[in-house]
Coordinates of C-alpha atoms and ligand atoms in Angstrom, one line a residue:
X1 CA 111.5 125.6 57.0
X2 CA 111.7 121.9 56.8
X3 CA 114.8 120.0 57.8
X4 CA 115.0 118.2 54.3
X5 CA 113.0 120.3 51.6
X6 CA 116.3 120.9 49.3
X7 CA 116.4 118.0 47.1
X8 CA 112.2 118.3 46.3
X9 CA 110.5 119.8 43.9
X10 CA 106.8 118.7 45.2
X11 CA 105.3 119.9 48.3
X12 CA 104.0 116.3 50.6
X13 CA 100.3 115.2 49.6
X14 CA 98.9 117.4 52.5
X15 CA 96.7 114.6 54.1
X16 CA 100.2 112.6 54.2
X17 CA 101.8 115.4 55.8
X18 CA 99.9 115.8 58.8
X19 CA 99.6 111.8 59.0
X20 CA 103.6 111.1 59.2
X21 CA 104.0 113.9 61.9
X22 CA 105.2 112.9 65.2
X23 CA 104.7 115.9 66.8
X24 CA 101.2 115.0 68.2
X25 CA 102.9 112.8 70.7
X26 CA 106.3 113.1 71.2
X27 CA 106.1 116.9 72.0
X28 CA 106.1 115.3 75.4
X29 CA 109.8 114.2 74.9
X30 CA 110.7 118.3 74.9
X31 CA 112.5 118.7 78.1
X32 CA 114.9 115.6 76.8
X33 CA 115.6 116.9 73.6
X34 CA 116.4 120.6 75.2
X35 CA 118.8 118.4 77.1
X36 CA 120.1 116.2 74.8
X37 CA 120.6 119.3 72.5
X38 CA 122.8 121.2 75.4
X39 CA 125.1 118.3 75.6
X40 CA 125.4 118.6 71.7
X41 CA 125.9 121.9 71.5
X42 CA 128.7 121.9 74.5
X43 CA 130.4 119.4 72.0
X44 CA 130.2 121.3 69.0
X45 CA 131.8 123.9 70.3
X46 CA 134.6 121.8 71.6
X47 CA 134.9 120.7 68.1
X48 CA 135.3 124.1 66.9
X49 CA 132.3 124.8 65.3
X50 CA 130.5 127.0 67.1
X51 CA 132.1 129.6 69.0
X52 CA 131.8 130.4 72.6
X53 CA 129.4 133.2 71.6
X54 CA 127.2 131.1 69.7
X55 CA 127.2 128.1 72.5
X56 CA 126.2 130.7 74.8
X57 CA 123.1 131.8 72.7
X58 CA 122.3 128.3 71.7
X59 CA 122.0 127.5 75.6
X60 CA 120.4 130.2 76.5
X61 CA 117.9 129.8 73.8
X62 CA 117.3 126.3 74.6
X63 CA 117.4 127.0 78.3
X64 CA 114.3 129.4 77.7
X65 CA 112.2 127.0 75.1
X66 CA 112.7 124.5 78.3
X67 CA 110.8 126.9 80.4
X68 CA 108.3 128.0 77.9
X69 CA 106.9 124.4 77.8
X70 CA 106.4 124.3 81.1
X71 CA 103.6 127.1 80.4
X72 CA 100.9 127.0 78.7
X73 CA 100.2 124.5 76.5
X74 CA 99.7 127.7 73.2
X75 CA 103.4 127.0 73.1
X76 CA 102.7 123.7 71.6
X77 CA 100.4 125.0 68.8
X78 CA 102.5 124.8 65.2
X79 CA 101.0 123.2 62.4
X80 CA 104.5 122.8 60.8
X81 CA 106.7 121.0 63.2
X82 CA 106.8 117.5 62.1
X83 CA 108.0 116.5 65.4
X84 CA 109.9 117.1 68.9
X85 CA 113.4 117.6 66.7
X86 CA 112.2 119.8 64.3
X87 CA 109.7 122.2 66.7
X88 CA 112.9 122.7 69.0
X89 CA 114.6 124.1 66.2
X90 CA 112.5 126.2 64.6
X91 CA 111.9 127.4 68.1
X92 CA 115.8 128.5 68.8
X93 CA 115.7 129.9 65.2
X94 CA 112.7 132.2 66.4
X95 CA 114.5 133.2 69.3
X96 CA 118.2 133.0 68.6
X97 CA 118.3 133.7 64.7
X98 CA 119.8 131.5 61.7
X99 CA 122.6 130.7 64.9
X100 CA 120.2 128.3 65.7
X101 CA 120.3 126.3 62.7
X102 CA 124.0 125.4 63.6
X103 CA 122.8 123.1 66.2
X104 CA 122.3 120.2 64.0
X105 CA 125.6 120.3 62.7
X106 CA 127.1 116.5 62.2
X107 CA 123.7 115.0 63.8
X108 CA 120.6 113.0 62.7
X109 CA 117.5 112.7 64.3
X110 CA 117.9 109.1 64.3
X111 CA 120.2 109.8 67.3
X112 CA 118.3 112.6 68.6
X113 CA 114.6 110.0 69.1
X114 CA 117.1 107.4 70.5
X115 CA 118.9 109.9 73.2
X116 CA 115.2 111.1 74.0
X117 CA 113.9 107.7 74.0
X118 CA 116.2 106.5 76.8
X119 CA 116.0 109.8 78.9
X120 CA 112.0 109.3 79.2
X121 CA 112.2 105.4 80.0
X122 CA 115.0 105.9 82.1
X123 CA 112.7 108.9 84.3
X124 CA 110.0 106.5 83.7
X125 CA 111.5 103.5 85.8
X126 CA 113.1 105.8 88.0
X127 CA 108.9 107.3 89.4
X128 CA 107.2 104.0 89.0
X129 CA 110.2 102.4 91.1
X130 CA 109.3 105.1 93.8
X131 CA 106.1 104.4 93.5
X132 CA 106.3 100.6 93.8
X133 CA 108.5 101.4 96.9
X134 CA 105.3 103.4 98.4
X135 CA 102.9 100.6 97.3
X136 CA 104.9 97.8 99.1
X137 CA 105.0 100.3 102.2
X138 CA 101.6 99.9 102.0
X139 CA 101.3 96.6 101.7
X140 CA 104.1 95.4 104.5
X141 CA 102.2 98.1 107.0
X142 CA 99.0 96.4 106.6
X143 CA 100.8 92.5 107.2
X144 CA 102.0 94.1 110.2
X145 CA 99.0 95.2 111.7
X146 CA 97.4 92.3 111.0
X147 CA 99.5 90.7 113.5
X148 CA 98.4 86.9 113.7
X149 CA 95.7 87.2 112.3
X150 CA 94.6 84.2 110.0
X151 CA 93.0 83.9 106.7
X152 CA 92.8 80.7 104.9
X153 CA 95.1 79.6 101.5
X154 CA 93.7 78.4 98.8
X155 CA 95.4 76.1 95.8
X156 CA 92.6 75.4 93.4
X157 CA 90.9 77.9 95.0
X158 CA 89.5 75.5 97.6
X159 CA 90.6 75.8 100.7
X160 CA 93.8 74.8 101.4
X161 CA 95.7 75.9 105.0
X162 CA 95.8 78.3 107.3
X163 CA 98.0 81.3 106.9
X164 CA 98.8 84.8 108.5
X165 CA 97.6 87.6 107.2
X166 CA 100.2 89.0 106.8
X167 CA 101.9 86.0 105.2
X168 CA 99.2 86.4 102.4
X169 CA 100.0 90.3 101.8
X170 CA 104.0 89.8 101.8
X171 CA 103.0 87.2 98.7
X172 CA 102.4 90.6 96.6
X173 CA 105.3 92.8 98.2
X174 CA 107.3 89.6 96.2
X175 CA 106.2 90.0 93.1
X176 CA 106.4 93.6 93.4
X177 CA 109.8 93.9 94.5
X178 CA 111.1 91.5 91.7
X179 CA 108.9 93.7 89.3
X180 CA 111.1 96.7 90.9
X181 CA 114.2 94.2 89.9
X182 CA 113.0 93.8 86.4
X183 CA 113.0 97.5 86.0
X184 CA 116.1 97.9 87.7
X185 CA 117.8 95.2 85.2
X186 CA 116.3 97.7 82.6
X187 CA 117.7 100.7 83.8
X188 CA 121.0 99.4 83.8
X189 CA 121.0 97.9 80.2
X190 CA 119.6 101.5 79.0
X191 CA 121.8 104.2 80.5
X192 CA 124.2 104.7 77.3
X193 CA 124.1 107.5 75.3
X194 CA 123.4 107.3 71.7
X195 CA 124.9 110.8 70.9
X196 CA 127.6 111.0 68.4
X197 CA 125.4 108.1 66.3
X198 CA 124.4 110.7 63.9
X199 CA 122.2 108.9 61.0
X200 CA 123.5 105.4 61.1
X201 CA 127.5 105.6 60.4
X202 CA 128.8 108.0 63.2
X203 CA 129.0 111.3 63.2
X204 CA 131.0 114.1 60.4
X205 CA 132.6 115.8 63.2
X206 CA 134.9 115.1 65.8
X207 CA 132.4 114.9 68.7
X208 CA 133.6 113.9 72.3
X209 CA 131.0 111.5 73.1
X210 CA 132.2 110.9 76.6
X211 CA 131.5 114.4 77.3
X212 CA 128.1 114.3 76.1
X213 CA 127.0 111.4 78.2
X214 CA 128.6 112.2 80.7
X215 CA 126.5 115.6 80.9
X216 CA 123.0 113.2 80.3
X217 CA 124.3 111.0 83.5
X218 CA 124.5 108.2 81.0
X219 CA 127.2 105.8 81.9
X220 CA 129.3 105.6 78.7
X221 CA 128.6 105.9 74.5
X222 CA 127.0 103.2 73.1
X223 CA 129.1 100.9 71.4
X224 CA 128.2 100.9 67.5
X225 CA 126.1 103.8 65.7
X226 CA 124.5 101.2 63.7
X227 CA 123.4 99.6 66.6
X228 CA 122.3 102.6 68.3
X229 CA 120.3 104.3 65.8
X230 CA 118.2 101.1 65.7
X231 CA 118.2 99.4 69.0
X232 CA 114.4 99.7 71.2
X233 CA 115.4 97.0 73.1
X234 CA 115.0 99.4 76.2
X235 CA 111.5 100.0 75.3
X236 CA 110.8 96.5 75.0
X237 CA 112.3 95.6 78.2
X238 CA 110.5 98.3 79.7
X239 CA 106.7 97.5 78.5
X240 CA 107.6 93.6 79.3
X241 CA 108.9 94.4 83.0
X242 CA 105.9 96.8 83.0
X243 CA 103.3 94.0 81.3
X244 CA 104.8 91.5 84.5
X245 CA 103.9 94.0 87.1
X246 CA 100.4 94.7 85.1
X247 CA 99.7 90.7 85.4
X248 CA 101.0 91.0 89.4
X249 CA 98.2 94.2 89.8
X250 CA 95.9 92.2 87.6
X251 CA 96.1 88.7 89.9
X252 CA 95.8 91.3 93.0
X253 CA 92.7 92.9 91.8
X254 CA 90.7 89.7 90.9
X255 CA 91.8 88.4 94.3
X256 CA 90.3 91.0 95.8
X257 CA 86.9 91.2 93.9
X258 CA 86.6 88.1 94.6
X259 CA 87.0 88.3 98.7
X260 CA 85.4 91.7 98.6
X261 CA 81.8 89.2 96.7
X262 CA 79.3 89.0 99.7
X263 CA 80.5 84.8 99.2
X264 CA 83.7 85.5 100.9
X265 CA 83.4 88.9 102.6
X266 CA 86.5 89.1 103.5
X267 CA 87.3 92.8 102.6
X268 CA 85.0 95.6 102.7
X269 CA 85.4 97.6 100.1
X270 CA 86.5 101.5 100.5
X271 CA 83.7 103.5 99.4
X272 CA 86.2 106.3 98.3
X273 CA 87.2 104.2 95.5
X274 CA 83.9 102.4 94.9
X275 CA 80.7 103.5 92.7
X276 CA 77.4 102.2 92.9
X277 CA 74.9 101.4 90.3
X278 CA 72.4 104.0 88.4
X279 CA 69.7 101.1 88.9
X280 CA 70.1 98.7 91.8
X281 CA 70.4 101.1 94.6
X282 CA 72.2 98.5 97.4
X283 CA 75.3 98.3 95.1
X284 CA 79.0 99.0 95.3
X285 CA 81.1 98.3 93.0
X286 CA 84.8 97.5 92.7
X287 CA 85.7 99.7 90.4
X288 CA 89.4 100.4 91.2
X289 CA 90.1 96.8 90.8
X290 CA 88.3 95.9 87.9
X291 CA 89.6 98.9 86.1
X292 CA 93.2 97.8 87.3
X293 CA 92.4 94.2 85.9
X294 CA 91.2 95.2 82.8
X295 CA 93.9 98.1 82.0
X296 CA 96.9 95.3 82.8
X297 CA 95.0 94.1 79.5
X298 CA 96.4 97.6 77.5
X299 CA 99.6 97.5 79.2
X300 CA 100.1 93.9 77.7
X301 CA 99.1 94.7 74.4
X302 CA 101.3 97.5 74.1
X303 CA 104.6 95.1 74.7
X304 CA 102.9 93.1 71.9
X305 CA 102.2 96.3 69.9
X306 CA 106.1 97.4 70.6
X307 CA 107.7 94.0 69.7
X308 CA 105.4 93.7 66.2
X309 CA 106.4 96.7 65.6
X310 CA 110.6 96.3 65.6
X311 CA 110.4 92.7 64.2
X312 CA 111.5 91.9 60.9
X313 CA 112.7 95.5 60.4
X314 CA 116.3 95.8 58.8
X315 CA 118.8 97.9 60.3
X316 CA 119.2 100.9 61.1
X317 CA 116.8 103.4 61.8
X318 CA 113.3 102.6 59.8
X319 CA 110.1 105.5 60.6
X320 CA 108.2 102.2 61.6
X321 CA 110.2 103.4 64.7
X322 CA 108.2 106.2 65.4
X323 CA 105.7 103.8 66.0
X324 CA 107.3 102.3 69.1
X325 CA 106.8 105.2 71.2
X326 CA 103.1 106.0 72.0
X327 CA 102.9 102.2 73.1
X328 CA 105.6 103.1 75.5
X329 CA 104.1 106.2 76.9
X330 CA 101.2 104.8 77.3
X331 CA 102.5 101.6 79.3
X332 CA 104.1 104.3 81.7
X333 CA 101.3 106.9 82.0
X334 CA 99.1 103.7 83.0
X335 CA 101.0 102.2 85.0
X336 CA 102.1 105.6 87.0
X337 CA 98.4 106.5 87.6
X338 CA 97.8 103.2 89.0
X339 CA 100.2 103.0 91.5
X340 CA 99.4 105.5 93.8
X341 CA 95.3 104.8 93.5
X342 CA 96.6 101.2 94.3
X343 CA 98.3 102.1 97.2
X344 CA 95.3 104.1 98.7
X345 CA 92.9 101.5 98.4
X346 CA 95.3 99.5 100.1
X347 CA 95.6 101.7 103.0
X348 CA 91.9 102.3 103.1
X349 CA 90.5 99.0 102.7
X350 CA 89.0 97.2 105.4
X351 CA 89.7 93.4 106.0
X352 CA 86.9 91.7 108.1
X353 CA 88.9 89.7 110.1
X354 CA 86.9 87.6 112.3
X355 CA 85.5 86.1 108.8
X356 CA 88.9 85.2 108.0
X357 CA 89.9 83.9 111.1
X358 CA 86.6 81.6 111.5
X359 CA 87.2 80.3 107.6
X360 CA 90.6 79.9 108.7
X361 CA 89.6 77.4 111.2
X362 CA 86.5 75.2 108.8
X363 CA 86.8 73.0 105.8
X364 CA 89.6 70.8 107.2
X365 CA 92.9 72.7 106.6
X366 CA 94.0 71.2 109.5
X367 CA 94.0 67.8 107.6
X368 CA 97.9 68.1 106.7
X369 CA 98.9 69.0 110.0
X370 CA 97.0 66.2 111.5
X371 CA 98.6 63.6 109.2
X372 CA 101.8 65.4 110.2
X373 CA 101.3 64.3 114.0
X374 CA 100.9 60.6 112.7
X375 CA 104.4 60.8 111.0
X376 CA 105.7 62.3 113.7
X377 CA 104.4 58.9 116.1
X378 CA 106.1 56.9 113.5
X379 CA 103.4 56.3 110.7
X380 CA 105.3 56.2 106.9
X381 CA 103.4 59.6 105.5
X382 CA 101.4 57.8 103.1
X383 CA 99.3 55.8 105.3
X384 CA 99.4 58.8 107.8
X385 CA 97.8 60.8 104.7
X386 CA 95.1 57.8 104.2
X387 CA 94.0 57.8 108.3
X388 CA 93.4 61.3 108.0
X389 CA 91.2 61.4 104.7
X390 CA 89.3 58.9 106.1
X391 CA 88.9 60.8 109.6
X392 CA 87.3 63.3 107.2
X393 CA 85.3 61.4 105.8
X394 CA 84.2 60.5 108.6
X395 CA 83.5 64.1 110.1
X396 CA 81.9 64.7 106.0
X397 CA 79.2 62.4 106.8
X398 CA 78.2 64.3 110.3
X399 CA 78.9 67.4 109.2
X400 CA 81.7 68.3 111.8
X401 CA 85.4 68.8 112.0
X402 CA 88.5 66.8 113.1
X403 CA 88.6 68.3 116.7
X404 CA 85.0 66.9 117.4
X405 CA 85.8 63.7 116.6
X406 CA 86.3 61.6 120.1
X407 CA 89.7 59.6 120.6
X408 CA 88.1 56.2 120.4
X409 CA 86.4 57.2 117.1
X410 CA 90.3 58.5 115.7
X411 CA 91.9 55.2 118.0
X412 CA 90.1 53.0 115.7
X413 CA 91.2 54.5 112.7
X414 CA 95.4 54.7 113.7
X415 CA 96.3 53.2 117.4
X416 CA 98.6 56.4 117.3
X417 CA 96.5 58.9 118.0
X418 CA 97.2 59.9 122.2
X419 CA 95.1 63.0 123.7
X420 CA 97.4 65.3 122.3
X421 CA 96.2 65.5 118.7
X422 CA 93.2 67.9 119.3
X423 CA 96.1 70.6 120.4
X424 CA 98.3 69.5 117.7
X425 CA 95.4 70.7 115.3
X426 CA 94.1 73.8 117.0
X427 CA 95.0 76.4 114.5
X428 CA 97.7 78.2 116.4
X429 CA 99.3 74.4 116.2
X430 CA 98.9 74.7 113.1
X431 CA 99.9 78.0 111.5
X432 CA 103.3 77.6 114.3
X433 CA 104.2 74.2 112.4
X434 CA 105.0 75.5 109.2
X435 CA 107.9 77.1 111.1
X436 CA 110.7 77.8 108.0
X437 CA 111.9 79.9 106.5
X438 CA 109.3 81.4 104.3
X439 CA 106.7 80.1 105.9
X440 CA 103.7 81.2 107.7
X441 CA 104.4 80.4 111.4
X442 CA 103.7 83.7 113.1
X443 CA 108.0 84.1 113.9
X444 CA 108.6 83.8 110.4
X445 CA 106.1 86.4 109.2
X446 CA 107.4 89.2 112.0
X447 CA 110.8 88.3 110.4
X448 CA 109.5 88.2 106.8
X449 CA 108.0 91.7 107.5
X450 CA 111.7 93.6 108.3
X451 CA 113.2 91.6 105.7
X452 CA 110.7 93.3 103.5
X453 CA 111.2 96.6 105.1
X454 CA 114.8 96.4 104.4
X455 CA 114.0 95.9 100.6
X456 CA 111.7 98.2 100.4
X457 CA 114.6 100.6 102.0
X458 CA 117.2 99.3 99.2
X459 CA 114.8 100.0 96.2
X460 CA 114.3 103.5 98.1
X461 CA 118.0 104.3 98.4
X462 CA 118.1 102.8 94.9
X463 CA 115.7 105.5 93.6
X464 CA 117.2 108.4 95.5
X465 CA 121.0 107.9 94.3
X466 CA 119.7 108.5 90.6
X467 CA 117.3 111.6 91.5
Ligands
LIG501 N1 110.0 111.5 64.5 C1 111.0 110.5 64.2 C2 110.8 109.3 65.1 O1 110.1 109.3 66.0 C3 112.3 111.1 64.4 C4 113.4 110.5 63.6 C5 113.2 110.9 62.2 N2 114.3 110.4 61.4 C6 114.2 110.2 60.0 N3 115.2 109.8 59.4 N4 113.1 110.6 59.4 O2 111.3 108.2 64.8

């Protein structure tokens, strides 16, 4: 039976029917509505209308369609259920009698799609948060055994200084960890409990809504059923905070096609998660990456897909609605299988380091820290900046660096250069100058590293406290 037929006389256009159903996708939603449906039912009774007996039954009968879908997928096969709501209750009729149609007393599905809604993004952030934990293990491990290590900087992408290693791998566990912040900020906006909403004005009976969101770990009701019935601003948050960490993965990957090009070779790429070419038989391919560059495009477009979808709609509840959600699952499924492959590449990958280390030390990224002794001897910085650029130009024209030029040659350009400067420039000088915090003298980066750890740790506890 359908949960509106009464007031039709026409059976739906038949093309129209199967093209409004939800069920194709939000089947995947069961094990929330089966929960959300519990708490329901424990309130119902508490408003009188259903009697011990028949919460027991409706439990029970819920308790078993719960397990049922964690078989075999034949359990899914109904050509009738329009979606998630309606299969669970033609389900507990099947099982438990016309008992079962008492569960929808005084609610809507409106409620029902806004309670599952929240349960999946909510289990969503809380595996992709563990996962981003794992993924900056990964990442803080390898600055660590990179030790000091150097690699050069680039702005422009021209060479620009020397840094650590590590230094350059904690730049990601940053962006990660505030990506973990952004879901975090999500998490806590979305953990109220639509339940008691019913269509759009409240529910007909008197529901204790505390009790029910109490029982789905939400922290409270939501304020207004209006509101409620409506609101996907959870979603939202949740593909943008995802389509941030998609553009963070994205930046990553490129990165690291671009080092991995025989021009840099800087990594080697794991051949686990490489392929080769059916034609050119030398080749191996970064496929992991570019597939992570080019899926950040998907994960983007469904935010866009998600917010085009909710503007300009009135309140409350609108079926355009039903259109937020395979955008959302989809942001999450991609986003959860990238993680982990992410983090294996990044425990497998090679970085050739005495490549690094040599283009650490070339192409005058010792030019700043040169001009830095100057000001330190008293030169104003600007002038100090000028005697250096025309030390390299100097060292352009016969093709060597700033430590081969001789003291008389750097004496005529600034009387302040003393025998000192060559070890002022050497690039263990160098990397130890930028000695702040946040910066990539060697101390800094062993500190950076726990601080890291320690976040790393937070988000962990973080993650545990809501399993
Ligand atoms: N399948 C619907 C959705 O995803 C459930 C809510 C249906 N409500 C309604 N009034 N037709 O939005």
């Amino acid at each position: 039976m359908k949960m509106w037929s009464g007031r039709f006389r026409q059976p739906l256009n038949s093309e129209f029917e199967r093209w409004q159903r939800s069920f194709g996708f939000d089947r995947r939603l069961l094990k929330y509505e089966v929960a959300a449906s519990s708490a329901h039912a424990t309130a119902l009774k508490n408003a009188g209308v259903l009697s011990a007996n028949e919460l027991i039954s409706i439990l029970q009968g819920l308790e078993q369609i719960g397990k049922q879908a964690l078989g075999s997928l034949a359990f899914f096969e109904d050509d009738e259920a329009e979606d998630v709501h309606h299969f669970v209750e033609k389900q507990l009729v099947a099982m438990i009698g016309e008992v079962g149609y008492k569960l929808h007393s005084g609610r809507s599905r409106n409620e029902q799609i806004a309670t599952d809604l929240r349960l999946f993004v909510r289990a969503a952030i809380d595996q992709l948060q563990e996962e981003i934990a794992k993924m900056c293990s990964a990442f803080v491990d390898r600055a660590e055994q990179a030790g000091d290590a150097a690699m050069p900087a680039y702005t422009h992408l021209q060479r620009a200084e020397p840094v650590l290693v590590g230094h350059w791998l904690l730049a990601y566990v940053e962006m990660f960890l505030r990506d973990a912040g952004r879901l975090a900020d999500c998490r806590r906006r979305l953990n109220v409990c639509p339940l008691g909403s019913g269509a759009v004005a409240g529910a007909t009976l008197p529901l204790d809504r505390g009790l029910m969101a109490n029982k789905l770990a939400f922290d409270a009701p939501t304020e207004n059923s209006i509101d409620a019935t409506s609101d996907r601003d959870f979603a939202i948050e949740f593909v943008q905070g995802s389509s941030v960490l998609a553009l963070h993965l994205s930046r990553w990957a490129e990165e690291m096609i671009v080092f991995s090009s025989q021009e840099y070779s800087f990594v080697e790429l794991p051949e686990a998660y490489s392929t080769g070419s059916s034609a050119m038989p030398q080749k191996k391919n970064p496929d992991l990456l570019e597939l992570v560059r080019g899926k950040s495009g998907r994960v983007v477009g469904n935010a866009t897909a998600l917010m085009i979808a909710v503007k300009g709609l009135p309140l409350a509840y609108n079926k355009d609605l039903q259109e937020t959600q395979e955008s959302l699952f989809d942001s999450a499924d991609t986003l959860l299988q990238m993680l982990p492959l992410v983090t294996g590449w990044v425990k497998s990958v090679e970085f050739h380091s005495e490549i690094m280390q040599q283009a650490a030390q070339s192409g005058f990224m010792n030019a700043w820290a040169a001009a830095t002794y100057l000001v330190e001897r008293g030169v104003p910085s600007r002038l100090a900046h000028e005697r250096i650029g025309k030390a390299v130009q100097m060292c352009l024209e016969r093709n060597c660096e700033l430590k081969d030029l001789s003291l008389q040659e750097l004496q005529s350009l600034s009387p302040a250069f003393g025998e000192d400067f060559k070890q002022s420039i050497t690039l263990p000088a160098v990397l130890a100058a930028h000695d702040v915090a946040g910066g990539t003298a060697p101390a800094r980066v062993r500190q950076a590293i726990g601080a890291a750890r320690k976040k790393i740790e937070c988000l962990r506890e973080e993650v545990h406290a809501h399993a």
